[in-house]
Short mmCIF file of C-alpha atoms in Angstrom, two decimals:
data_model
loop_
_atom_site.label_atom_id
_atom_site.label_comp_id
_atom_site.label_asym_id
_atom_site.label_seq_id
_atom_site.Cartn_x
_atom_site.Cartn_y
_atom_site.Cartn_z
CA UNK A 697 10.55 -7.56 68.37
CA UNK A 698 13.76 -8.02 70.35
CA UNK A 699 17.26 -7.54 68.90
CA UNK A 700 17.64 -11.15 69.44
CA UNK A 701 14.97 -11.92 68.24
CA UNK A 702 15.72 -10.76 64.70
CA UNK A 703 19.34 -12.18 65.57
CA UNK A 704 17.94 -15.21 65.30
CA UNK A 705 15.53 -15.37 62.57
CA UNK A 706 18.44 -13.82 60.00
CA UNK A 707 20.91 -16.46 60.85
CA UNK A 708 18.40 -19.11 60.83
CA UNK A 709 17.14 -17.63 57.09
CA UNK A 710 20.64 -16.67 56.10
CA UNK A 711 23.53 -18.85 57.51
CA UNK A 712 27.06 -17.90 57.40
CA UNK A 713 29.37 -19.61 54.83
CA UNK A 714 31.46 -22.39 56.82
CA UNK A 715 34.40 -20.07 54.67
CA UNK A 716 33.13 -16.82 56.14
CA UNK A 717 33.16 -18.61 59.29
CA UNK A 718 36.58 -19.59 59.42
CA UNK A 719 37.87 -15.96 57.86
CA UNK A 720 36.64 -14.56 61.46
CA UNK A 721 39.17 -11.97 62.75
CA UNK A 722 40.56 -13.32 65.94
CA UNK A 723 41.67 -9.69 65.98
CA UNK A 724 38.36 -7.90 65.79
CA UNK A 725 36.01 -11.40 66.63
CA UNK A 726 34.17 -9.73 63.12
CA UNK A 727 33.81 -11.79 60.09
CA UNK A 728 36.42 -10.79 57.49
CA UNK A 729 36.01 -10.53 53.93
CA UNK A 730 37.71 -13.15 51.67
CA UNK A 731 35.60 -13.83 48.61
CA UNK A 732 34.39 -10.49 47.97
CA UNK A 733 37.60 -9.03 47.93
CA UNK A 734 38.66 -11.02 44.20
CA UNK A 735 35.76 -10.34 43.03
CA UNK A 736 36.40 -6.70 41.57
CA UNK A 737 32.81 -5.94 40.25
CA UNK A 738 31.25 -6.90 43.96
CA UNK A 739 33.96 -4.62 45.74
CA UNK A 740 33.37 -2.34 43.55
CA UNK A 741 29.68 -2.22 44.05
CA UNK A 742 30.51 -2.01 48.13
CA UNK A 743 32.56 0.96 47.18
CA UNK A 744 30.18 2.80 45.29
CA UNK A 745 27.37 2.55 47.60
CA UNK A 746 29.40 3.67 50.90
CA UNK A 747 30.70 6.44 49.02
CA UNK A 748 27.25 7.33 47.98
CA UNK A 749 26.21 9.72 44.91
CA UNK A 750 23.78 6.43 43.94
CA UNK A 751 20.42 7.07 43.22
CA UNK A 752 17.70 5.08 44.85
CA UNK A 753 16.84 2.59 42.25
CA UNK A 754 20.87 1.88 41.74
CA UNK A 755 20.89 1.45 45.40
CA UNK A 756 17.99 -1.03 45.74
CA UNK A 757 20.16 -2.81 42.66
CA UNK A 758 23.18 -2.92 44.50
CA UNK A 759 21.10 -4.51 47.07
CA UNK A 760 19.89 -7.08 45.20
CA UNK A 761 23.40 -8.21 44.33
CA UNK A 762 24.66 -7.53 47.22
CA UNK A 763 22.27 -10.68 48.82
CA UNK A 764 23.72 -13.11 46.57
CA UNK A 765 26.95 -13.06 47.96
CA UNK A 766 27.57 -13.11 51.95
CA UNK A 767 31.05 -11.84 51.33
CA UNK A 768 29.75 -8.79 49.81
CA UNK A 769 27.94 -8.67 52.93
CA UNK A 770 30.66 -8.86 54.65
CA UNK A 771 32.85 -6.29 53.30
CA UNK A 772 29.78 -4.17 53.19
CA UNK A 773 29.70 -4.56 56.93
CA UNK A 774 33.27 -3.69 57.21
CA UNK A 775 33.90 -1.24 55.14
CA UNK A 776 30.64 0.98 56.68
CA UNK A 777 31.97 -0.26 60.64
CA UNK A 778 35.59 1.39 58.81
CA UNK A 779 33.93 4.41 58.01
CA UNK A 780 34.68 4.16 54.46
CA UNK A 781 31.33 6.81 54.16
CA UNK A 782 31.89 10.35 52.89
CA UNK A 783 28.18 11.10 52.60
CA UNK A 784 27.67 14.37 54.62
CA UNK B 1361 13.27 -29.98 102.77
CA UNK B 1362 13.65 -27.77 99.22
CA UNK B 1363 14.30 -30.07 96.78
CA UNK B 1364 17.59 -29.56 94.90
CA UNK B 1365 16.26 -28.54 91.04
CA UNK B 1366 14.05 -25.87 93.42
CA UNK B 1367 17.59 -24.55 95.08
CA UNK B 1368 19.72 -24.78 91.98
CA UNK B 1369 16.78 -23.04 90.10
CA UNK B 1370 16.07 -20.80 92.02
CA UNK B 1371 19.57 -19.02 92.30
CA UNK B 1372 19.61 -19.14 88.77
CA UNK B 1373 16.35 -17.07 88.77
CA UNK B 1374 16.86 -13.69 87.15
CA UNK B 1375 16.59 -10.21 89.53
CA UNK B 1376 15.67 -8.17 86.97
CA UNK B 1377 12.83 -6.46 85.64
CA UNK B 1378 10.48 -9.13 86.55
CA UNK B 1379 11.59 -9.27 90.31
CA UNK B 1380 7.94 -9.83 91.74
CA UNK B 1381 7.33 -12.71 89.49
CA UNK B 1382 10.39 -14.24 90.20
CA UNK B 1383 10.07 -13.87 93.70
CA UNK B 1384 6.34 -15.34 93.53
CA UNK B 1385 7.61 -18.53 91.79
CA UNK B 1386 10.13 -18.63 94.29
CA UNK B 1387 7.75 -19.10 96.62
CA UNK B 1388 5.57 -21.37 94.98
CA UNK B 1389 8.14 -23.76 94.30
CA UNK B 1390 9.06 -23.33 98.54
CA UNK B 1391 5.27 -25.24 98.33
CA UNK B 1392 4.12 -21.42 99.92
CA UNK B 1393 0.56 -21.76 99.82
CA UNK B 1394 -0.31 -18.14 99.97
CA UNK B 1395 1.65 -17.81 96.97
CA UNK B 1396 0.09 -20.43 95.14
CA UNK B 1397 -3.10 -19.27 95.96
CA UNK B 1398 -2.22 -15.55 94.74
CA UNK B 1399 -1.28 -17.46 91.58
CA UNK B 1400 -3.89 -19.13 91.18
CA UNK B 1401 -6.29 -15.94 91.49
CA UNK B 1402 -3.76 -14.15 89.47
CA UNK B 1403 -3.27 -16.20 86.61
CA UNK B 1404 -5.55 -19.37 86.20
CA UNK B 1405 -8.75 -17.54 84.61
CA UNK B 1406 -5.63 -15.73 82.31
CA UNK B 1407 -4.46 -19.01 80.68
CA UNK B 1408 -8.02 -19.80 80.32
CA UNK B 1409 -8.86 -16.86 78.77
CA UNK B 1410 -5.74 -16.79 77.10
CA UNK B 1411 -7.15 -20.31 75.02
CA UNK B 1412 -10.51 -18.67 74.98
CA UNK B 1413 -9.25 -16.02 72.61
CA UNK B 1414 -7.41 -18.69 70.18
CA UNK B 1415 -11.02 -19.47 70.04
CA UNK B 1416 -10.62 -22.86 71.82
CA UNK B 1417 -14.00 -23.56 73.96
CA UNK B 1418 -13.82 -23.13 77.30
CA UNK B 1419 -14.00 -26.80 78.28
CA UNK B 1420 -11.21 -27.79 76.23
CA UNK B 1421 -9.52 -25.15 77.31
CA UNK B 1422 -10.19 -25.58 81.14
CA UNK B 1423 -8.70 -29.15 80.61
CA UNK B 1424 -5.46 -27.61 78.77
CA UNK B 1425 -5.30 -25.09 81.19
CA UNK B 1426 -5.44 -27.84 84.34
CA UNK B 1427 -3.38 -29.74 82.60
CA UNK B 1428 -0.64 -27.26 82.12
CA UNK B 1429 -1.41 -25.84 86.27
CA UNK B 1430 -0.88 -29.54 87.61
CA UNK B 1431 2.74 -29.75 85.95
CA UNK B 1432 3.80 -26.54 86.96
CA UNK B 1433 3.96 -27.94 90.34
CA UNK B 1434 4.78 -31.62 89.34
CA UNK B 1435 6.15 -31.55 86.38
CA UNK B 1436 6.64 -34.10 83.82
CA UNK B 1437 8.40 -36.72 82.99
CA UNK B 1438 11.34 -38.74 85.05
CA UNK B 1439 12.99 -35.75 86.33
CA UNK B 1440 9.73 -34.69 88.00
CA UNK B 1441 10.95 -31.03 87.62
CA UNK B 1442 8.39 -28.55 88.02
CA UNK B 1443 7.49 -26.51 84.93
CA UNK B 1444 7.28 -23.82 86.98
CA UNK B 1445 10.78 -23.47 87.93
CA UNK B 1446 11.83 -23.67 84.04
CA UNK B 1447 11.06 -19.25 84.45
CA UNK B 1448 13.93 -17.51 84.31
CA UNK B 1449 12.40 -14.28 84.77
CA UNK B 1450 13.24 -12.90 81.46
CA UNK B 1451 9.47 -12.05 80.42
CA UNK B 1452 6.60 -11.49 82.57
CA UNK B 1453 4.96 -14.23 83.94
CA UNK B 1454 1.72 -13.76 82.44
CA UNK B 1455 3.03 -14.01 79.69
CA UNK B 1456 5.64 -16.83 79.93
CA UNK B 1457 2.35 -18.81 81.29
CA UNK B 1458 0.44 -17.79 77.92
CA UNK B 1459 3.16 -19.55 76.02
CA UNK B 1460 3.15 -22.86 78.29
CA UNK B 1461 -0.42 -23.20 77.42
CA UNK B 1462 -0.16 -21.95 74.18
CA UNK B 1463 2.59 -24.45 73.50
CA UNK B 1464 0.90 -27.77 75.39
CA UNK B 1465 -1.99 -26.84 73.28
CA UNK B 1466 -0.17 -27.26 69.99
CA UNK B 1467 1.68 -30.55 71.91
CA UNK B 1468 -2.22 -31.68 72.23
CA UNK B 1469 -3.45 -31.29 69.17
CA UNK B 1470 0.00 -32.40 67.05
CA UNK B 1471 -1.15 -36.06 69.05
CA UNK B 1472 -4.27 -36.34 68.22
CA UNK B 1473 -4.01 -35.87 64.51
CA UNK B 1474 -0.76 -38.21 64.37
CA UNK B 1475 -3.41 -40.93 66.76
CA UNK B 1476 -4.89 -41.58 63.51
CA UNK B 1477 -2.31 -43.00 62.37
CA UNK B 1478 -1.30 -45.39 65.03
CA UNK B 1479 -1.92 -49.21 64.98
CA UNK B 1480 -1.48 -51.16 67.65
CA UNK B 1481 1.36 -53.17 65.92
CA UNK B 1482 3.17 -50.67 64.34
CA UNK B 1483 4.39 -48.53 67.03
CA UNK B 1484 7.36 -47.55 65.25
CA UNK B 1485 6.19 -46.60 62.22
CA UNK B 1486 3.62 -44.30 64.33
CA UNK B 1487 7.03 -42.78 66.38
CA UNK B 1488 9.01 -42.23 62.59
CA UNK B 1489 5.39 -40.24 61.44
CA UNK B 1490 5.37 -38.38 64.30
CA UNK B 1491 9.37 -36.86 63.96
CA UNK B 1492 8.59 -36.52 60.07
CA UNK B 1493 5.32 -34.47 60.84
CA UNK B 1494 7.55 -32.46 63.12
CA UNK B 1495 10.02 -31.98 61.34
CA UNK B 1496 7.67 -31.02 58.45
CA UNK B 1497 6.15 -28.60 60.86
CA UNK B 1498 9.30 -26.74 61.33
CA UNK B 1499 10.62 -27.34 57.81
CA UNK B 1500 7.24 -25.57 56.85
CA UNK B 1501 8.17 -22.59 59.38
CA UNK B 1502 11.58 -21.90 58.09
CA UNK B 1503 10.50 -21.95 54.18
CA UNK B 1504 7.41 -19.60 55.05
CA UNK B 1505 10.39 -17.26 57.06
CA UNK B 1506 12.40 -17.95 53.96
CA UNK B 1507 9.68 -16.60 51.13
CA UNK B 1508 8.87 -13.85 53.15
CA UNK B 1509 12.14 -12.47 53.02
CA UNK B 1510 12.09 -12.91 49.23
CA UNK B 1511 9.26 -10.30 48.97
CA UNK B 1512 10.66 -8.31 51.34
CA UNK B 1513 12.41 -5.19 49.88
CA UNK B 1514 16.42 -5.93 49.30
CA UNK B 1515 17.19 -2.41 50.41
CA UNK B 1516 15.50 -3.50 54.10
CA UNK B 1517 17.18 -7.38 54.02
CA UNK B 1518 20.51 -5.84 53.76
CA UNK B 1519 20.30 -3.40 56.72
CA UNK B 1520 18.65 -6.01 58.68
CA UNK B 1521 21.56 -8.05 57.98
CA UNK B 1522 23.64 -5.22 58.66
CA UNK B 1523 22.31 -4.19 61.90
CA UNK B 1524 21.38 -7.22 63.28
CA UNK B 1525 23.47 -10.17 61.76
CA UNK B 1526 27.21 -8.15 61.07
CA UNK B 1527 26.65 -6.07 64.01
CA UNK B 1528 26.99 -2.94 62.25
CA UNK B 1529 25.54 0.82 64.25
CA UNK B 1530 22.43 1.65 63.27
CA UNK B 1531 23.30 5.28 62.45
CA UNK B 1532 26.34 4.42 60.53
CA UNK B 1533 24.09 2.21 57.73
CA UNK B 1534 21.54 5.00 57.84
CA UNK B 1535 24.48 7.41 57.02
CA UNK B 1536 24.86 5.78 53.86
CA UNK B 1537 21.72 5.72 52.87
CA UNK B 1538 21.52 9.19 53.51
CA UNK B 1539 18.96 8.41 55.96
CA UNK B 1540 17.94 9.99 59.36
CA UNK B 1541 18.41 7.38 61.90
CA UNK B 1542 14.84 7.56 63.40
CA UNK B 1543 13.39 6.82 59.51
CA UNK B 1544 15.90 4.01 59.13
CA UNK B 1545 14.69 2.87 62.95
CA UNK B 1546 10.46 3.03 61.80
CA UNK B 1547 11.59 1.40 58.40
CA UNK B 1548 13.35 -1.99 60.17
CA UNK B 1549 10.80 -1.70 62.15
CA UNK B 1550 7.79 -2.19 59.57
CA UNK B 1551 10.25 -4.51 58.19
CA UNK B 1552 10.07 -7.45 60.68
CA UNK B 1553 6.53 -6.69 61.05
CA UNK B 1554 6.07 -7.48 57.42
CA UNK B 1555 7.96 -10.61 57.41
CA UNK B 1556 6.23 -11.58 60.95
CA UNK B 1557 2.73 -11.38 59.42
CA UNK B 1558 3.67 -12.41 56.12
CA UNK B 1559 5.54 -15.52 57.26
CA UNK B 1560 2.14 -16.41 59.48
CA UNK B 1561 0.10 -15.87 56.21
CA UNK B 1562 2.19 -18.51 54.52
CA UNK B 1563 2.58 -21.09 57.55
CA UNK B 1564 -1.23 -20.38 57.63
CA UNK B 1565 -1.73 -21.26 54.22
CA UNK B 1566 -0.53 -24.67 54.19
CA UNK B 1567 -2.29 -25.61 56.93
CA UNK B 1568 -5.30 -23.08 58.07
CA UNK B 1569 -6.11 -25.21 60.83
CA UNK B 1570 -2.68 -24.57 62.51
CA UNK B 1571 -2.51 -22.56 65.29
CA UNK B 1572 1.36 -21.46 65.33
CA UNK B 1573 2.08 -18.64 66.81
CA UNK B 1574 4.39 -15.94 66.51
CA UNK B 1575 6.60 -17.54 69.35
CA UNK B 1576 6.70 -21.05 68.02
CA UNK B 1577 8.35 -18.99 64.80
CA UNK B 1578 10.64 -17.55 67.31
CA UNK B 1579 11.38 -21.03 68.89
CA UNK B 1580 11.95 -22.95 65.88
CA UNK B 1581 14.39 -20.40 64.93
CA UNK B 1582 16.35 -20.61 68.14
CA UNK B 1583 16.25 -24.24 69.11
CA UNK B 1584 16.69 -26.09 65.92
CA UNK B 1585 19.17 -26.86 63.34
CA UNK B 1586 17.20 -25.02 60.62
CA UNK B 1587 19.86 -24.78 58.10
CA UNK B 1588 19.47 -28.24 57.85
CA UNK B 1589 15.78 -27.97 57.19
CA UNK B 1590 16.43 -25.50 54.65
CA UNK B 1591 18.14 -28.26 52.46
CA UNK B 1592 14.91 -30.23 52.35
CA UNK B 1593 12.18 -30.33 49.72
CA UNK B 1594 9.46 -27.09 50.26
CA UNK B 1595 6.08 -27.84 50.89
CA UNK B 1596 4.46 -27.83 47.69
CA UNK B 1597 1.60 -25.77 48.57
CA UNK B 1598 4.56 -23.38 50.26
CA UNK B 1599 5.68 -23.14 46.45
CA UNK B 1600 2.62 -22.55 44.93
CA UNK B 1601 1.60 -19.16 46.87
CA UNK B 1602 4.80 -17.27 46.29
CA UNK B 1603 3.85 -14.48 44.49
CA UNK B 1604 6.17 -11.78 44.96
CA UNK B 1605 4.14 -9.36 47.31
CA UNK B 1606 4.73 -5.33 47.89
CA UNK B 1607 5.97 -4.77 50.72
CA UNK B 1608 4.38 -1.33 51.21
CA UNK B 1609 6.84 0.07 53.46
CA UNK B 1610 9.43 2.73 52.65
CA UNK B 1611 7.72 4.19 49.72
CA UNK B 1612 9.13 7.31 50.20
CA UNK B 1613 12.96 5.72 49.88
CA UNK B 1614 11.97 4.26 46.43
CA UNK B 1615 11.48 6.92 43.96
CA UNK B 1616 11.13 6.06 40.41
CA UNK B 1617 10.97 2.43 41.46
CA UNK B 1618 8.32 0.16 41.12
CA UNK B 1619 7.00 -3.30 41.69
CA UNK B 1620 9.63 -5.94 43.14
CA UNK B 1621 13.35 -6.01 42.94
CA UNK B 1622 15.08 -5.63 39.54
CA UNK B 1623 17.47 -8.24 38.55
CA UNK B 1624 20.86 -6.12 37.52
#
């Protein structure tokens, strides 16, 4: 399957907040995080899994939460493109 | 004389990997008839067969397939444009062909079951159930899409999102996994296939008499406004086959878990 492909099938399953829309950087043409950031136990979550030390099952249950909530996608996204990891 | 769509299409034709096709639709839309005829010998028995193994008999699919070859050249509709010179280049031929009569096959038989329905003196109440079957068509496509991602693992949703919707590098999401890149590559990859053939077993299920193929997925998800789809009721018998499936893929990522995703 092409890259575009799959492009196109996520944003057709999961559209972008109109919000999350209108956050986009003009700096960096990336979306920025807004919601996620006041919500402490979601950033938190981010946090903990780029930093790593979480076990598999806490991972796939960060995930989970994670999908609820395009900001926490979205400050997922940035904080890994910020390389926020220290996983070596 | 070259008719103008041929010119302006033309120079819009891609010179990529596909050069040779692009260059023998070039010709056939110049009215070339050597290139026609290697066309023909190339490709008509292919669109045939192509029906053939959809399991369409042959003489429905001869007259699909004729069908489709007349309006390459011709075209339809007021414009007159050739269908031929809507390739851009950007797959092979053969198998942008298989699509057209793929496609006008689905156009065929989407008529004749809405015919049924029409009466001479209600034409518009036949044009309104043809747009809500449509759209109830694609509506269908996007919930099936939508429930296969629900059974799909969250750990593989979110670096598909990651990857492919945020943009983020491949290796840097596998880094925090603590993933190789090559296993995160093989696990995406399973990934789509999953929701690819468990999105056809749903469309499938509502209606086993559709033929939709993977493309049509692909097309309903670039051409239409889908979000907007996604606001409206889901197909009941969508609803009723949703049992949360296992994925099978990535096992070896999920130690100690088991079944579906936990709620937290």
């Amino acid at each position: 399957m092409k890259r575009q492909e799959i492009k196109s099938i996520l944003n057709a399953v999961f559209p972008i907040a109109d919000d999350a829309v209108m956050a986009y950087s003009l700096h960096s043409g990336r979306p920025r995080p807004c919601g996620a950031a006041t919500d402490p136990d979601l950033a938190d979550l981010v946090d903990r899994l780029v930093k790593g030390g979480m076990s598999d099952v806490e991972r796939e249950q960060a995930c989970v939460r994670l999908l609820r909530d395009e900001h926490a996608m979205e400050l997922l996204a940035d904080r890994i493109r910020d390389g926020g990891t220290s996983v070596e | 004389m070259i008719p103008p769509f041929i010119v302006s299409r033309s120079n819009h034709l891609a010179q990529g990997t596909y050069a040779e096709d692009v260059e023998l639709v070039r010709r056939c839309l110049e009215n070339d008839s050597a290139a026609i005829s290697t066309l023909h010998v190339t490709y008509y028995r292919r669109m045939v067969e192509k029906l053939l193994y959809m399991r369409i008999p042959e003489p429905q699919a001869e007259d699909v397939v004729a069908d489709v070859w007349s309006d390459l050249f011709t075209g339809r509709g007021d414009d007159g444009e050739p269908l031929l010179a809507r390739y851009a280049g950007k797959s092979s031929l053969s198998h942008w062909l298989g699509r057209v009569v793929r496609n006008r096959l689905l156009d065929i038989r989407r008529r004749q079951s809405h015919q049924v329905n029409i009466e001479p003196s209600n034409e518009r109440t036949f044009r309104v159930d043809v747009e809500h079957r449509d759209f109830q068509l694609k509506a269908t496509i996007i919930k099936a899409l939508k429930m296969a991602f629900d059974t799909c693992e969250p750990t593989a949703v979110v670096m598909l999102r990651l990857v492919y919707v945020h943009g983020v590098n491949q290796r840097e999401v596998a880094r925090v996994w603590g993933w190789h890149e090559s296993k995160m590559s093989r696990y995406l990859s399973r990934s789509m296939a999953f929701i690819r053939d468990e999105t056809m077993r749903r469309v499938q299920e509502v209606d086993p008499g559709l033929k939709v193929g993977w493309d049509d997925i692909l097309s309903v998800c670039l051409h239409d406004d889908v979000n907007r789809m996604l606001d409206e009721g889901t197909p009941e018998s969508i609803e009723a086959s949703r049992p949360r499936l296992s994925m099978g893929v990535a096992q070896e990522s999920r130690r100690g878990s088991s079944g579906g995703p936990e709620e937290s």
